[in-house]
mmCIF file of C-alpha atoms and ligand atoms in Angstrom:
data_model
loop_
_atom_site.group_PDB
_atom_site.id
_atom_site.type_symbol
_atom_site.label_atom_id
_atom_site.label_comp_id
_atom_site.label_asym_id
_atom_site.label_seq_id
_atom_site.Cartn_x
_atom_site.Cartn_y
_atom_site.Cartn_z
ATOM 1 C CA UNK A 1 13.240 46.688 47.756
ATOM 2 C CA UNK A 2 14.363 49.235 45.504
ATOM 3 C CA UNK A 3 16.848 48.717 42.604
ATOM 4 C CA UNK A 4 19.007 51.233 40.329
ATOM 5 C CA UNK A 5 17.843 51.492 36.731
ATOM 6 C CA UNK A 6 21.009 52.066 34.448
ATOM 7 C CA UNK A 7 21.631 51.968 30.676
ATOM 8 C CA UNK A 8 21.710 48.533 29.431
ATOM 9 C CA UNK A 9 25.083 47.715 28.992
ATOM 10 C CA UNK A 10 26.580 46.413 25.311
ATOM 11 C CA UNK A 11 26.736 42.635 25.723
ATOM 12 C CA UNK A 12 30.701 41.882 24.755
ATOM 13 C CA UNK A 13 32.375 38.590 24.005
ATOM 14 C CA UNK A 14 33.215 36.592 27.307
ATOM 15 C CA UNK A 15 36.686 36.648 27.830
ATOM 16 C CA UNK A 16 37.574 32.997 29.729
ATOM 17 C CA UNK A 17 36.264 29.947 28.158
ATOM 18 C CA UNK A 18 34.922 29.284 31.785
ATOM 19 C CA UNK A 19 33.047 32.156 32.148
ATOM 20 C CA UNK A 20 31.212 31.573 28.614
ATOM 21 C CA UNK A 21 29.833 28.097 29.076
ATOM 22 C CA UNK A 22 29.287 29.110 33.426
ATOM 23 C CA UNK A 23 26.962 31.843 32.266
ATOM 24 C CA UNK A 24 25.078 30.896 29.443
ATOM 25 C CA UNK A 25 24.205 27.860 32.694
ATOM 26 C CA UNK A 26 23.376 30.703 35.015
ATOM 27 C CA UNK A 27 21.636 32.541 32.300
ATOM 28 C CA UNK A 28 18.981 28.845 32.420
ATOM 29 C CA UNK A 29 19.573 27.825 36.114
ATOM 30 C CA UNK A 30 20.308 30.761 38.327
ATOM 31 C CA UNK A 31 18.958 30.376 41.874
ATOM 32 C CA UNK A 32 15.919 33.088 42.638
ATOM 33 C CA UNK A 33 16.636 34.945 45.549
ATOM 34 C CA UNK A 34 15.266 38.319 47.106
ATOM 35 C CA UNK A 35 18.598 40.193 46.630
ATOM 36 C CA UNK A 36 19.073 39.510 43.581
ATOM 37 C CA UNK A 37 18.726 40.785 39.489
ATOM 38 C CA UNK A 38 17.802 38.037 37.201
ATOM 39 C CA UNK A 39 20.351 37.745 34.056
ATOM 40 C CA UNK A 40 16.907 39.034 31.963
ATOM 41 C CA UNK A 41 16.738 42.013 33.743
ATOM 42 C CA UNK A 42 20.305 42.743 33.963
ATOM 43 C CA UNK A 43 20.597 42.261 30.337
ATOM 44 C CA UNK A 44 17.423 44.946 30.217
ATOM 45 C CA UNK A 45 19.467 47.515 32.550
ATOM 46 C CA UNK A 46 18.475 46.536 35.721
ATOM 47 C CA UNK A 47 21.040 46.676 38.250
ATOM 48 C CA UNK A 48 21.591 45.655 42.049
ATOM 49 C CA UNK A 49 21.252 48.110 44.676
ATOM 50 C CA UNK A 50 24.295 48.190 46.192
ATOM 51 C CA UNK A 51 22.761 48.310 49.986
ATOM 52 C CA UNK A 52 21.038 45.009 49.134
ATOM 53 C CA UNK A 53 23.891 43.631 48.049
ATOM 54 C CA UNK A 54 25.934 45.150 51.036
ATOM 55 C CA UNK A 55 23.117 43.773 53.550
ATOM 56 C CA UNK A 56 22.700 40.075 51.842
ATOM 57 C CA UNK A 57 26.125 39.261 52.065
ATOM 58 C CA UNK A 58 27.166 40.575 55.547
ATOM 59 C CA UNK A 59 24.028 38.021 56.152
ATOM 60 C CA UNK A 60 25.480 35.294 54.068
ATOM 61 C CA UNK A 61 29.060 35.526 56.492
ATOM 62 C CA UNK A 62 28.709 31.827 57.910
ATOM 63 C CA UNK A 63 24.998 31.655 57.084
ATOM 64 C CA UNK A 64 23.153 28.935 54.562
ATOM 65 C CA UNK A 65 21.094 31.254 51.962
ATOM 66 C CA UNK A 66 17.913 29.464 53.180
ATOM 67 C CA UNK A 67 18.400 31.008 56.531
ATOM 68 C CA UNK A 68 18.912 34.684 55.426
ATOM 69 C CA UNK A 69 16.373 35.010 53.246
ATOM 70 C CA UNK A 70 13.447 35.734 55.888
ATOM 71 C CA UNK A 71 16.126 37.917 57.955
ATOM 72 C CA UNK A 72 16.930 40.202 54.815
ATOM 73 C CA UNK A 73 13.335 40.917 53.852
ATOM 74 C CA UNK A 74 13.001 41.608 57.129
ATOM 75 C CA UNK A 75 16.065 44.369 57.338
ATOM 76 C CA UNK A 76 14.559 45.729 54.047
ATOM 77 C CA UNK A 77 10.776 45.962 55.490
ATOM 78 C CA UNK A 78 12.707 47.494 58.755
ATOM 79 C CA UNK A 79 14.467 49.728 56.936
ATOM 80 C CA UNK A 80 14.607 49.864 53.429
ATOM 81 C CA UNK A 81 17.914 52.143 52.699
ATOM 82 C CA UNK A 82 21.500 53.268 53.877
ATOM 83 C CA UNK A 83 19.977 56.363 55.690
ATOM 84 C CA UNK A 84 17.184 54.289 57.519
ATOM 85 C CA UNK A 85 19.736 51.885 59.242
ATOM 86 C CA UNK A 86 22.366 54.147 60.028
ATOM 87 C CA UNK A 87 19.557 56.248 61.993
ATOM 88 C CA UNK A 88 18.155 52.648 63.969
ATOM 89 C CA UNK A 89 19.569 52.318 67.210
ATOM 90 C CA UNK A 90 22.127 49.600 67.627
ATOM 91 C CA UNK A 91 19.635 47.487 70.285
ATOM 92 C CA UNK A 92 17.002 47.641 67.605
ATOM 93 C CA UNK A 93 19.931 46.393 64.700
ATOM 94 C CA UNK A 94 20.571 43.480 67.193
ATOM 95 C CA UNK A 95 17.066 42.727 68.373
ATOM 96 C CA UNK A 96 16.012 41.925 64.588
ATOM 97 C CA UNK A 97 19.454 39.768 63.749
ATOM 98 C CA UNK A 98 18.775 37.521 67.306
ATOM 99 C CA UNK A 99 19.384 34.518 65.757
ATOM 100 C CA UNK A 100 21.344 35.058 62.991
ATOM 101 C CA UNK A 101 24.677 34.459 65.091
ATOM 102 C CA UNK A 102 28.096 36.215 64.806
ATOM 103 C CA UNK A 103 26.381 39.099 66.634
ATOM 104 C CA UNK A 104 29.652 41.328 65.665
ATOM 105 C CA UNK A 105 28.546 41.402 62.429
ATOM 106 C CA UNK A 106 24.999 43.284 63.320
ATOM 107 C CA UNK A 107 27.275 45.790 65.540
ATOM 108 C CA UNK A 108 29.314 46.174 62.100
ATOM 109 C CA UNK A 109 26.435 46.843 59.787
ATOM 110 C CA UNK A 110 25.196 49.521 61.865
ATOM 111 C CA UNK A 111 28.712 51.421 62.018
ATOM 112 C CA UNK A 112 29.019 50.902 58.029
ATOM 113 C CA UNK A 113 25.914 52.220 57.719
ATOM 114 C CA UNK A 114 26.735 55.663 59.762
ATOM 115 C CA UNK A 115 29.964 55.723 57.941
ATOM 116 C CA UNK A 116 28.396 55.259 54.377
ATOM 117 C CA UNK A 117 25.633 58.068 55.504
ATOM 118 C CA UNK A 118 27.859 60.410 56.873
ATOM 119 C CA UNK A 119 30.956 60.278 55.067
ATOM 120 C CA UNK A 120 29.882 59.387 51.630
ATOM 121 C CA UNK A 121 26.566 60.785 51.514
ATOM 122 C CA UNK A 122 24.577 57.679 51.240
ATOM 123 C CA UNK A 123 25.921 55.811 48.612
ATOM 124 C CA UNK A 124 28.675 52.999 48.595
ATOM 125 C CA UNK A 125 31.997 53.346 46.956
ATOM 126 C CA UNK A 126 32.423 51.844 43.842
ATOM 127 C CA UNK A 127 35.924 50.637 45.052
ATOM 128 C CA UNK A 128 37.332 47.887 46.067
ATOM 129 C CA UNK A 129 39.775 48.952 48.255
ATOM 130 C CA UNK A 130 37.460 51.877 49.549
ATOM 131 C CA UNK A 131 35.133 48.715 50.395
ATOM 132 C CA UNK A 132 37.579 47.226 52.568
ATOM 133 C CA UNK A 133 38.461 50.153 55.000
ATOM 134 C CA UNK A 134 34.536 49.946 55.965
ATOM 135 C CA UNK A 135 33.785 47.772 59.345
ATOM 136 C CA UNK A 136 32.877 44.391 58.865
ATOM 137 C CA UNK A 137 33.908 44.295 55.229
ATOM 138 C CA UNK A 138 36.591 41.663 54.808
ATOM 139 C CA UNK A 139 38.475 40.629 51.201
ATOM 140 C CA UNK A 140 35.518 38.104 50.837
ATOM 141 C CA UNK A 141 32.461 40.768 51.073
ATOM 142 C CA UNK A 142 34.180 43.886 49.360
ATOM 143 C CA UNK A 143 34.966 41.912 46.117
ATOM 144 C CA UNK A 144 31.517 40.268 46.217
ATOM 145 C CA UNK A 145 29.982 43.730 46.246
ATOM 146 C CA UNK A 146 32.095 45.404 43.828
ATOM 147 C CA UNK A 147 31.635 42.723 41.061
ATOM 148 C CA UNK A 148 27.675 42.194 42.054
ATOM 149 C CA UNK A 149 27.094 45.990 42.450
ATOM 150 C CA UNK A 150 29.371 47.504 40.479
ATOM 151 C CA UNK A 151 30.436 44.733 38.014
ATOM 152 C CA UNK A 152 34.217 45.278 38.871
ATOM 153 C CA UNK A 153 36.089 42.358 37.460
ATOM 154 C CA UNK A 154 37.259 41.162 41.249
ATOM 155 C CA UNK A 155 37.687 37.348 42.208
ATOM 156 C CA UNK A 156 34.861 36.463 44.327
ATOM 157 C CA UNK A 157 35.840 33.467 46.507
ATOM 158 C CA UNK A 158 33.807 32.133 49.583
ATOM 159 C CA UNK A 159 33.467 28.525 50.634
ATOM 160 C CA UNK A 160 31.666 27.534 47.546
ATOM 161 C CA UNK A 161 34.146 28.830 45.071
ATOM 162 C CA UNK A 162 37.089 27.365 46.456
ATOM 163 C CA UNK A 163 35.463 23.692 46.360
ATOM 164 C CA UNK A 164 34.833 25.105 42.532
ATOM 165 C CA UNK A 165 38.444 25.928 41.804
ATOM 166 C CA UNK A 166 40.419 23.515 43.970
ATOM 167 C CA UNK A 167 38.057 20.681 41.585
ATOM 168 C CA UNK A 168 38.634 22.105 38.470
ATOM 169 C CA UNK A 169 42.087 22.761 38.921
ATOM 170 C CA UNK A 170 42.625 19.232 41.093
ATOM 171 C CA UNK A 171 44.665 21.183 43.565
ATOM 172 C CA UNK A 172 46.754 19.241 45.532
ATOM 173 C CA UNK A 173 47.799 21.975 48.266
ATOM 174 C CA UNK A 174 45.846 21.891 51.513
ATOM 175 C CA UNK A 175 43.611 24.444 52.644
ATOM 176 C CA UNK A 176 43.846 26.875 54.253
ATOM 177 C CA UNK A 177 47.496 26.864 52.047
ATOM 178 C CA UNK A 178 45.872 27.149 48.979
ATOM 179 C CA UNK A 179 43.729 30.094 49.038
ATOM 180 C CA UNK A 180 46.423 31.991 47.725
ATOM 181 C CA UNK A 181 46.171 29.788 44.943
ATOM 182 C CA UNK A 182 42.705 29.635 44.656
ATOM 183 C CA UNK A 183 42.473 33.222 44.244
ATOM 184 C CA UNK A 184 45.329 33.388 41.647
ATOM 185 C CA UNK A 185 42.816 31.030 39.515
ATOM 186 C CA UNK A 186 40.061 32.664 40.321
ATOM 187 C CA UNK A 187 41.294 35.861 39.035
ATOM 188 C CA UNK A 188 42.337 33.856 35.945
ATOM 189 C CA UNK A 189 38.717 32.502 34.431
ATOM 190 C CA UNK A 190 36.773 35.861 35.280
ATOM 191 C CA UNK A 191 35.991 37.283 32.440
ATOM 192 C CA UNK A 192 35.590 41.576 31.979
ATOM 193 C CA UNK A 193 32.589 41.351 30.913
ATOM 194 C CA UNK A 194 29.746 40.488 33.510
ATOM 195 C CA UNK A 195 32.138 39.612 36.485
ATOM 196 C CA UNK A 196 29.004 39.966 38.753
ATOM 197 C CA UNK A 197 26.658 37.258 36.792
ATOM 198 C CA UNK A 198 30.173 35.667 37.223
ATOM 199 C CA UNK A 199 31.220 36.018 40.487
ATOM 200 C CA UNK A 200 27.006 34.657 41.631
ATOM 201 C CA UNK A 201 26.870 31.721 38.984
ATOM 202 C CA UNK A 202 30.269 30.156 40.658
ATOM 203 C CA UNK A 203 27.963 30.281 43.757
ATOM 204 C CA UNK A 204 25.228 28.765 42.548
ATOM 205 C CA UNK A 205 27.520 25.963 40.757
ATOM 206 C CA UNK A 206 29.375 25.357 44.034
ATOM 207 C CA UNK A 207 25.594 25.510 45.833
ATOM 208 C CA UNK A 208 23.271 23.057 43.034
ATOM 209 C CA UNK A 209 26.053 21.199 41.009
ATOM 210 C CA UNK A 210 29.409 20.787 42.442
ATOM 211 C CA UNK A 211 28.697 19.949 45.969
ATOM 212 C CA UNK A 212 30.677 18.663 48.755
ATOM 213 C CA UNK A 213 29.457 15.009 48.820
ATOM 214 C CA UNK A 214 28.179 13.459 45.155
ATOM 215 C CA UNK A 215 28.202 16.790 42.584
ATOM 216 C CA UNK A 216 26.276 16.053 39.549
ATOM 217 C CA UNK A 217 29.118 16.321 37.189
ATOM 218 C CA UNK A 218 27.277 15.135 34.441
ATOM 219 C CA UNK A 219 25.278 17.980 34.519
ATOM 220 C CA UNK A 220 28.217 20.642 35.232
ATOM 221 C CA UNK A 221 28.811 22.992 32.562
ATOM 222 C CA UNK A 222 32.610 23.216 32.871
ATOM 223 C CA UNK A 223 33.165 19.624 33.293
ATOM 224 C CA UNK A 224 35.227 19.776 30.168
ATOM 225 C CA UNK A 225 37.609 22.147 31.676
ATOM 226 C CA UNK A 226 37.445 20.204 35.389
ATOM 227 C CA UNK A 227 40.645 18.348 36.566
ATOM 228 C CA UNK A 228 38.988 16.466 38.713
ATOM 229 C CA UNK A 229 36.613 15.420 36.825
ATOM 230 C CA UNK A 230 39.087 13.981 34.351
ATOM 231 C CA UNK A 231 40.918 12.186 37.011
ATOM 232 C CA UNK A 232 37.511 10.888 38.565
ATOM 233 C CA UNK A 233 37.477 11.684 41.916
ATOM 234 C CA UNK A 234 36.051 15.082 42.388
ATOM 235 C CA UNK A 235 34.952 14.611 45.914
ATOM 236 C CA UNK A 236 39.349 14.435 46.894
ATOM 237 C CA UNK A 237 38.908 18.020 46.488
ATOM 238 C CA UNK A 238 39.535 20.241 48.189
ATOM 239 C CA UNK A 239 42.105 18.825 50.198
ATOM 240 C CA UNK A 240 41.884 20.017 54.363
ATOM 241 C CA UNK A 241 44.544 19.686 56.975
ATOM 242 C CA UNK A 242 42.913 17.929 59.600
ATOM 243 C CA UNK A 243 40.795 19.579 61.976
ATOM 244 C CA UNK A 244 42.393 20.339 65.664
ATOM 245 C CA UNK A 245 39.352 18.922 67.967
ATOM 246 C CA UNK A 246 37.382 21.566 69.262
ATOM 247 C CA UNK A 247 37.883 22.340 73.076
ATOM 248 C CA UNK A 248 34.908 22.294 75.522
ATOM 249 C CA UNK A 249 34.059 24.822 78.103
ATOM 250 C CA UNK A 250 31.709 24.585 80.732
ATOM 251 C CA UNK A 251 29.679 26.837 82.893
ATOM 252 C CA UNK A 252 25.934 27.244 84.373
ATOM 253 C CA UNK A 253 22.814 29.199 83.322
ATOM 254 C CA UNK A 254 20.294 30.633 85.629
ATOM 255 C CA UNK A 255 16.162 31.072 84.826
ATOM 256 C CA UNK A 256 14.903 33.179 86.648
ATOM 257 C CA UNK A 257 11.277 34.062 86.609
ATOM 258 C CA UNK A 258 8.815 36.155 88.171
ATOM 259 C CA UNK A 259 5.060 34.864 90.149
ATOM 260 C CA UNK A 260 4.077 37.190 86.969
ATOM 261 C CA UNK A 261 5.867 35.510 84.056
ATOM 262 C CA UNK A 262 9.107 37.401 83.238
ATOM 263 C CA UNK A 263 12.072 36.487 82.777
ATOM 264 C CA UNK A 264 14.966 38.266 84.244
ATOM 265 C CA UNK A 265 17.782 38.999 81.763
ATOM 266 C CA UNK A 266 20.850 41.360 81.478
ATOM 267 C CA UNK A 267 22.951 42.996 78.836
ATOM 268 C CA UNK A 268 26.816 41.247 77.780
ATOM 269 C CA UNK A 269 29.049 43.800 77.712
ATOM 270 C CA UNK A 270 29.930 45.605 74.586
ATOM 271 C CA UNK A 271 33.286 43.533 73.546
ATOM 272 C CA UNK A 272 33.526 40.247 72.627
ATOM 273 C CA UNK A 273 31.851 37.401 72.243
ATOM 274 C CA UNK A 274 28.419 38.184 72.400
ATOM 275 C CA UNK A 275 28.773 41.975 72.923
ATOM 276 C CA UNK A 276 26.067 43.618 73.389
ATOM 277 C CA UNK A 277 23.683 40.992 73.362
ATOM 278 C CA UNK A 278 20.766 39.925 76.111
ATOM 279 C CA UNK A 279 21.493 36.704 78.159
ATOM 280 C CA UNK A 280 20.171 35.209 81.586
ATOM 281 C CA UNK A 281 22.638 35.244 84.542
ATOM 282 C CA UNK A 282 25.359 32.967 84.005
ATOM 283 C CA UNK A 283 28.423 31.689 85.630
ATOM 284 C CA UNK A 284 32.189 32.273 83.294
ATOM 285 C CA UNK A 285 32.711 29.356 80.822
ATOM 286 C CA UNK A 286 35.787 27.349 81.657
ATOM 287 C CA UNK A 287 37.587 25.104 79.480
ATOM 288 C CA UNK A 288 39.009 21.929 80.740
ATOM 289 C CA UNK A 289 41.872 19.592 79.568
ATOM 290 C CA UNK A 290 42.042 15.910 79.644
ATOM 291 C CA UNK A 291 43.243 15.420 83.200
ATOM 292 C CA UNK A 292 39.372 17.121 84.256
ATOM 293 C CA UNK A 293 37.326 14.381 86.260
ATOM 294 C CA UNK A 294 33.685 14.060 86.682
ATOM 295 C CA UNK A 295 33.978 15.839 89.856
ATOM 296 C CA UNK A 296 35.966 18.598 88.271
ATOM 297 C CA UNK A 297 33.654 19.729 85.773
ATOM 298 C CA UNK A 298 30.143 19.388 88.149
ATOM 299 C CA UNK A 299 32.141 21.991 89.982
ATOM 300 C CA UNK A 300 31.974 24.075 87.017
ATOM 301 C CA UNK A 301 28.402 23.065 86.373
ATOM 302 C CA UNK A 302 26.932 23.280 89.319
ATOM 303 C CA UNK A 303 24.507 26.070 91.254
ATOM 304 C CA UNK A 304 27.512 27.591 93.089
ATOM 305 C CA UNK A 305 27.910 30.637 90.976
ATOM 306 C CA UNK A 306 24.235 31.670 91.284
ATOM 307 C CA UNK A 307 23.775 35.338 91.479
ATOM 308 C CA UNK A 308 21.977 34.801 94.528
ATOM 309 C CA UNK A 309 21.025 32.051 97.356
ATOM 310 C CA UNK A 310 17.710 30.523 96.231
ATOM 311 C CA UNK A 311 16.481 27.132 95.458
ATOM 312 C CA UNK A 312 17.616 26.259 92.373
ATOM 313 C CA UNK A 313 15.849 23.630 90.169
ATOM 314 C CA UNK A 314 18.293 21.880 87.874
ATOM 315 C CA UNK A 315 16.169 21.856 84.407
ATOM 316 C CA UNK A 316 18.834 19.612 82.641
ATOM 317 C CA UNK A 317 22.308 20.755 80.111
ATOM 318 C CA UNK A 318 22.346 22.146 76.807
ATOM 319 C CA UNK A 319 24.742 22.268 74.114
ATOM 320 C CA UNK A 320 25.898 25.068 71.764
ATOM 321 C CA UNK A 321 28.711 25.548 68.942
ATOM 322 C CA UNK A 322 30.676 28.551 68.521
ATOM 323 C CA UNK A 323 33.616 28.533 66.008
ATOM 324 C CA UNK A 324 36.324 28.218 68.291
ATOM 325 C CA UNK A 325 34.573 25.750 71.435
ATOM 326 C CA UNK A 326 31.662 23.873 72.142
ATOM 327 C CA UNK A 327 30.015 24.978 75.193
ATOM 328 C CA UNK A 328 27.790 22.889 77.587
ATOM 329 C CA UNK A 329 25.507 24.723 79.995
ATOM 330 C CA UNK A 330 23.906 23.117 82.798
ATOM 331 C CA UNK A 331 20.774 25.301 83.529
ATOM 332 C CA UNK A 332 18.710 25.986 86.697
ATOM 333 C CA UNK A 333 15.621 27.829 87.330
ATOM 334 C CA UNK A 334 14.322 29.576 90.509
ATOM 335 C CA UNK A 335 10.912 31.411 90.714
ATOM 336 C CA UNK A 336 11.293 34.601 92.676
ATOM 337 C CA UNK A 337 9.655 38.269 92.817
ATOM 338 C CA UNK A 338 13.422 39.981 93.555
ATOM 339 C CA UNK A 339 16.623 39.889 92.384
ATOM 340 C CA UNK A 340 19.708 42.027 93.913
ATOM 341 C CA UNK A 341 20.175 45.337 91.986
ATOM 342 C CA UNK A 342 21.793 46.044 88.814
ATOM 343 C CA UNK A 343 22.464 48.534 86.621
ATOM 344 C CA UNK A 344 22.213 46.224 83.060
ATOM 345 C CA UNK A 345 18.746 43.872 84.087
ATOM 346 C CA UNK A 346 15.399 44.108 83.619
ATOM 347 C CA UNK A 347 12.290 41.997 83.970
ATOM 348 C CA UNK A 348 10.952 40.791 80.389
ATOM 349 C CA UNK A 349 7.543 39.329 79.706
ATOM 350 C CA UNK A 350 7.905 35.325 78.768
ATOM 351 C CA UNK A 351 5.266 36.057 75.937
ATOM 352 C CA UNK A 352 7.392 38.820 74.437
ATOM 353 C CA UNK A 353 10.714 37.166 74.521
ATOM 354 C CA UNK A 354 11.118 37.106 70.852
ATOM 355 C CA UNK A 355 11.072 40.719 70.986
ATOM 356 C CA UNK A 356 14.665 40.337 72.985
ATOM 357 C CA UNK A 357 17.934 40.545 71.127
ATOM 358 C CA UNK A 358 18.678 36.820 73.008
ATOM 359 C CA UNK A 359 21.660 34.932 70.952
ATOM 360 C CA UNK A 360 20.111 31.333 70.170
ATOM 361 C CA UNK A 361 22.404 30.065 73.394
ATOM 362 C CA UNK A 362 20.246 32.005 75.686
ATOM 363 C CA UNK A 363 17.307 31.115 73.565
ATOM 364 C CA UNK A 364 18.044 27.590 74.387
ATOM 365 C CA UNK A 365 19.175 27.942 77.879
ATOM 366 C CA UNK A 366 15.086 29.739 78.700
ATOM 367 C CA UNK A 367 13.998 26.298 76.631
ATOM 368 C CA UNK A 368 15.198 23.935 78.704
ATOM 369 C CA UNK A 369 14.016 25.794 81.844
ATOM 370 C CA UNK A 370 10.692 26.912 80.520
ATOM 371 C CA UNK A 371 9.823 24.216 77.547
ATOM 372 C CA UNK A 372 8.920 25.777 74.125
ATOM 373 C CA UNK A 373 8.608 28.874 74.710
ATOM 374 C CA UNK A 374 10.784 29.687 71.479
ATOM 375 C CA UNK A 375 9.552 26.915 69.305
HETATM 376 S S1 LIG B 1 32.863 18.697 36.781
HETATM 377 FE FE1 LIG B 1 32.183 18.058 38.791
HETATM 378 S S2 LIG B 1 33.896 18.469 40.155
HETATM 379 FE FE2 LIG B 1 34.283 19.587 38.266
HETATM 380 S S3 LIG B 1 33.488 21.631 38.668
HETATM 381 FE FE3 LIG B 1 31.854 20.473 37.683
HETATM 382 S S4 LIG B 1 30.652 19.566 39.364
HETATM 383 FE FE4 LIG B 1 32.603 20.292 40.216
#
C-alpha cells in the first residue's frame, strides 16, 4: 500500500471542546486497520492515500470493518493504484468483490476509477463537491474522503455517528427525520484542525464505546458533554420509526451439473439488482400478499419454470436478505451433459467456483444442491 508523505502539519488548538477530549482518546485507542495512518504518523507527516481511502470506504457501504479488511488488501495486492483498476476489466472488478454484496457498488468503483484516470489524471479531487459528481460517491463517502484524505473540515456521518450525536445531544426526533439534525450537530463539534482524526475517532467511539446495546459510558471520553448520559438512558437513542415488515418473494433455483463436474451458470443482465453478476438458472422472484395459500406459493416454488424438461431433484429452500425483501429459493438439481443454447452460459468447473463472480445467493443456492462446496 503506498501512502503520500507531506510536510508535517503545525499542530493548532482544537476548536470544539468535543473534538479535544475525542482525540486525545483516539490519539490512545484508535482501532488499527490496513487503510489507515496512525495519529503518530500523521502527526510525523504521513498522510492517507486518497485511493485507499476512496477504496475502504466504498467497501465499508453496508459492510462491518471485519469483513472488508481481507477484501481491501486484496483490491490493493490486485491492483495497487487509480491507474491499475481503471485498466481491470469490469468481470475481473466483480469476480474479486463476490461476496461483498451491493454488487452496484463494484460496477461503480470501476467507472470512478476510469473517470479519476482519464479526466483528472490519476489523482482525486480535493473537493467535496467535485467528490460527489463521481459514481458511487454519495454525501456519506465524499465527506469521509475529503476530511480523511484531504483533512477538509466536512461532517462525516454514517450509522455510527448518528447513534454518537442523537446520544449526546438526546435527540428526540425520529430517524430518518433527524439526519438533518444530526448533520447540523455534527458540523457543530468538528473542529478545523484535524477533521480527519475527527471524522475516524467518532467511528471508532460509535464502533468500541458507544454501542447500540450497553455502551461503556464510563469509559466514554465525552460523557461530560453527553445528554443522554445525563438523563441515564443512552440506549433510548436514537429514536427509529418503526420498521415496515419486509415483504417476501419467492422463486426456484436450478443446479445443474455436468457427468464431469461443472456447473452450468449464466450472466444477470447489466441493470439492476444483481447486474452483471453470475447466477444458476432461475425462475422470476414473486412477491406475495397475505391472501397467498400454501398452494399458491409451491406454485411459485416449484420445478415448473425449469429451463428445460429433466428430472429435477428437489435439494431443499434457502433463504437470503436483500435490503428491500427477503427471498426464499427452493432449489433443484439435475445432472445432465446438455443444456439448450445460449448466448450468456457456460460450463464452470465445481473446484474453481470461487473463481466465479457468484453473489453469496447463488453461492448458497450451489450449497444446498452440492453440500460445501463454498465452505
Ligand atoms: S456517554 Fe455513553 S451514550 Fe454518551 S456518547 Fe459516550 S458512550 Fe455514547
Amino acid at each position: 500500500m503506498t501512502h503520500i508523505r507531506y510536510k508535517a502539519l503545525t499542530q493548532k488548538s482544537t476548536s470544539t471542546p468535543h473534538a479535544g477530549k475525542l482525540l486525545a482518546w483516539y490519539d490512545r485507542h484508535h482501532r488499527i486497520l490496513p487503510w489507515r495512518i496512525s495519529p503518530a504518523d500523521y502527526a510525523q507527516g504521513l498522510r492517507p492515500d486518497p485511493y485507499c481511502v476512496w477504496l475502504s470506504e466504498v467497501m465499508l457501504q453496508q459492510t462491518t470493518v471485519e469483513a472488508v479488511k481481507a477484501y481491501f488488501l486484496k483490491f490493493i495486492r490486485l491492483w495497487p493504484d487509480v491507474q491499475a483498476l481503471a485498466a481491470a476489466t469490469e468481470d475481473d472488478v466483480l469476480r474479486a468483490w463476490a461476496g461483498l454484496g451491493y454488487y452496484s457498488r463494484a460496477r461503480n468503483l470501476k467507472k470512478c476509477a476510469s473517470i479519476i484516470t482519464d479526466k483528472y489524471q490519476g489523482r482525486f479531487p480535493a473537493d467535496i463537491e467535485m467528490l460527489r459528481q463521481l459514481p458511487g460517491i454519495g454525501d456519506y463517502t465524499s465527506a469521509a474522503i475529503a476530511a480523511i484524505a484531504f483533512n477538509i473540515p466536512a461532517a462525516v456521518v454514517d450509522g455510527n455517528v448518528e447513534r454518537v450525536i442523537s446520544r449526546l445531544f438526546a435527540i428526540k426526533t425520529a430517524l430518518p427525520q433527524a439526519k438533518s439534525e444530526i448533520r447540523r450537530l455534527s458540523r457543530q463539534i468538528t473542529p478545523q484542525n484535524r477533521p480527519g482524526d475527527f471524522a475516524q475517532a467518532m467511528m471508532d467511539l460509535g464502533a468500541t464505546i458507544c454501542t447500540p446495546r450497553k455502551p461503556a459510558c464510563i469509559l466514554c471520553p465525552l460523557n461530560a458533554h453527553c445528554a443522554a448520559y445525563t438523563e441515564g438512558e443512552p440506549e433510548f437513542y436514537p429514536v427509529k420509526a418503526p420498521k415496515k415488515a419486509r415483504p417476501v418473494r419467492y422463486g426456484a433455483g436450478f443446479v445443474i451439473v455436468s457427468p464431469d463436474n461443472k456447473v452450468y451458470l449464466r450472466k444477470r443482465a447489466d441493470q439492476g439488482l444483481l447486474g452483471g453478476m453470475s447466477e444458476v438458472p432461475n425462475s422470476d422472484w414473486l412477491a406475495v400478499d397475505d391472501t397467498a395459500t400454501p398452494a399458491s406459493i409451491a406454485r411459485l416454488t416449484n420445478a415448473e419454470s425449469a429451463p428445460f424438461a429433466a428430472q429435477w431433484l428437489p435439494c431443499g429452500s434457502i433463504t437470503h436478505i436483500f435490503t428491500h425483501f427477503e427471498l426464499r429459493l427452493s432449489i433443484y438439481k439435475t445432472v445432465t451433459a446438455t443444456v439448450p443454447p445460449s448466448n450468456n452460459g457456460w460450463w464452470a468447473d465445481a473446484d474453481r467456483l470461487h473463481e466465479e463472480a457468484l453473489p453469496t445467493v447463488m453461492k448458497k443456492a450451489i450449497n444446498a444442491a452440492l453440500p460445501d462446496i463454498f465452505k
